[in-house]
Short mmCIF file of C-alpha atoms in Angstrom, two decimals:
data_model
loop_
_atom_site.label_atom_id
_atom_site.label_comp_id
_atom_site.label_asym_id
_atom_site.label_seq_id
_atom_site.Cartn_x
_atom_site.Cartn_y
_atom_site.Cartn_z
CA MET A 1 -17.06 13.57 -14.90
CA ARG A 2 -17.53 9.47 -14.49
CA LYS A 3 -20.87 8.50 -15.45
CA GLN A 4 -22.42 6.18 -12.45
CA PRO A 5 -24.90 3.51 -12.79
CA PRO A 6 -28.48 4.78 -11.33
CA GLY A 7 -28.42 4.01 -7.66
CA GLN A 8 -24.67 3.41 -7.12
CA GLN A 9 -22.75 5.89 -4.60
CA GLU A 10 -19.20 6.65 -5.20
CA HIS A 11 -16.90 7.93 -2.49
CA LEU A 12 -13.39 9.20 -3.26
CA TYR A 13 -10.73 9.60 -0.19
CA LYS A 14 -7.29 11.07 -0.61
CA LEU A 15 -4.64 9.51 1.68
CA LEU A 16 -1.35 11.11 2.14
CA VAL A 17 1.09 8.20 3.22
CA ILE A 18 4.06 10.29 4.83
CA GLY A 19 7.09 9.14 6.84
CA ASP A 20 10.75 8.93 7.28
CA LEU A 21 13.10 8.11 4.29
CA GLY A 22 13.27 4.22 3.79
CA VAL A 23 10.82 3.14 6.41
CA GLY A 24 8.56 1.29 3.77
CA LYS A 25 5.77 3.59 2.26
CA THR A 26 6.24 2.48 -1.25
CA SER A 27 6.35 -1.18 -0.32
CA ILE A 28 3.34 -0.95 1.51
CA ILE A 29 1.41 0.89 -1.26
CA LYS A 30 2.56 -1.37 -3.87
CA ARG A 31 1.99 -4.52 -1.68
CA TYR A 32 -2.05 -2.83 -1.34
CA VAL A 33 -2.76 -1.69 -4.64
CA HIS A 34 -0.57 -4.15 -7.25
CA HIS A 35 -0.65 -7.42 -4.74
CA ASN A 36 3.33 -7.50 -5.05
CA PHE A 37 6.08 -6.90 -3.20
CA SER A 38 9.65 -5.82 -4.07
CA ALA A 39 12.86 -5.44 -1.24
CA HIS A 40 14.11 -3.19 -4.25
CA TYR A 41 12.67 0.08 -4.63
CA ARG A 42 14.19 3.25 -5.55
CA ALA A 43 13.75 6.38 -3.42
CA THR A 44 10.72 8.49 -4.08
CA ILE A 45 11.58 11.67 -5.48
CA GLY A 46 8.61 14.21 -4.91
CA VAL A 47 5.57 12.28 -5.00
CA ASP A 48 4.27 9.14 -6.63
CA PHE A 49 0.52 8.34 -6.90
CA ALA A 50 -1.98 5.23 -6.89
CA LEU A 51 -5.38 4.13 -6.95
CA LYS A 52 -7.27 1.55 -5.30
CA VAL A 53 -10.65 0.85 -6.50
CA LEU A 54 -13.07 -0.96 -3.91
CA SER A 55 -16.44 -2.44 -4.48
CA TRP A 56 -17.50 -1.95 -1.13
CA ASP A 57 -21.01 -3.19 -1.75
CA SER A 58 -23.62 -3.66 -4.81
CA GLU A 59 -24.15 0.04 -4.56
CA THR A 60 -21.00 1.44 -3.24
CA VAL A 61 -17.47 2.38 -4.84
CA VAL A 62 -14.82 3.49 -2.97
CA ARG A 63 -11.93 4.93 -4.71
CA LEU A 64 -8.64 5.70 -2.75
CA GLN A 65 -6.31 7.93 -3.87
CA LEU A 66 -3.00 7.12 -2.07
CA TRP A 67 0.07 9.83 -2.31
CA ASP A 68 3.36 8.15 -1.85
CA ILE A 69 5.33 11.59 -0.23
CA ALA A 70 9.18 11.27 -0.43
CA GLY A 71 10.56 10.49 3.28
CA ASP A 72 12.64 14.07 2.71
CA TRP A 73 9.91 15.99 1.76
CA LYS A 74 8.84 18.71 4.18
CA GLY A 75 5.22 19.53 4.47
CA PRO A 76 2.14 20.83 6.32
CA TRP A 77 1.84 17.55 8.47
CA ARG A 78 5.13 18.31 10.01
CA SER A 79 3.38 20.89 12.68
CA SER A 80 1.06 19.97 14.88
CA SER A 81 -1.46 22.95 14.22
CA PRO A 82 -4.19 22.21 11.73
CA THR A 83 -3.86 22.98 8.36
CA PRO A 84 -5.91 23.61 5.41
CA PHE A 85 -4.65 20.36 3.68
CA SER A 86 -6.00 17.83 5.85
CA ARG A 87 -9.35 17.16 7.91
CA ARG A 88 -8.28 13.75 9.45
CA ARG A 89 -5.10 12.68 10.63
CA LEU A 90 -3.95 8.91 10.68
CA TYR A 91 -0.45 8.45 12.17
CA ALA A 92 1.65 5.34 12.13
CA PHE A 93 4.72 4.45 13.88
CA SER A 94 7.17 1.32 14.08
CA ASP A 95 10.09 0.87 16.39
#
């Protein structure tokens, strides 16, 4: 377990980035986490993972686990009913 300085709070959020094959999920994650962009990514096979650590303020650290889910992978989010895997949902659409 990670040791925190006294008085510092740490929050962990796990975000599944899901969408159809080839819509730019990996590009968005790489740009956000690593500050770079390439138009030439290979398709994600299974799941890829990235971690973004944010110093929210002098007393708070926020850790974002970004899970890049392959576009052809089927999972519990494909249904409209709640699942034990998620408590919140955020949908992003593009034309």
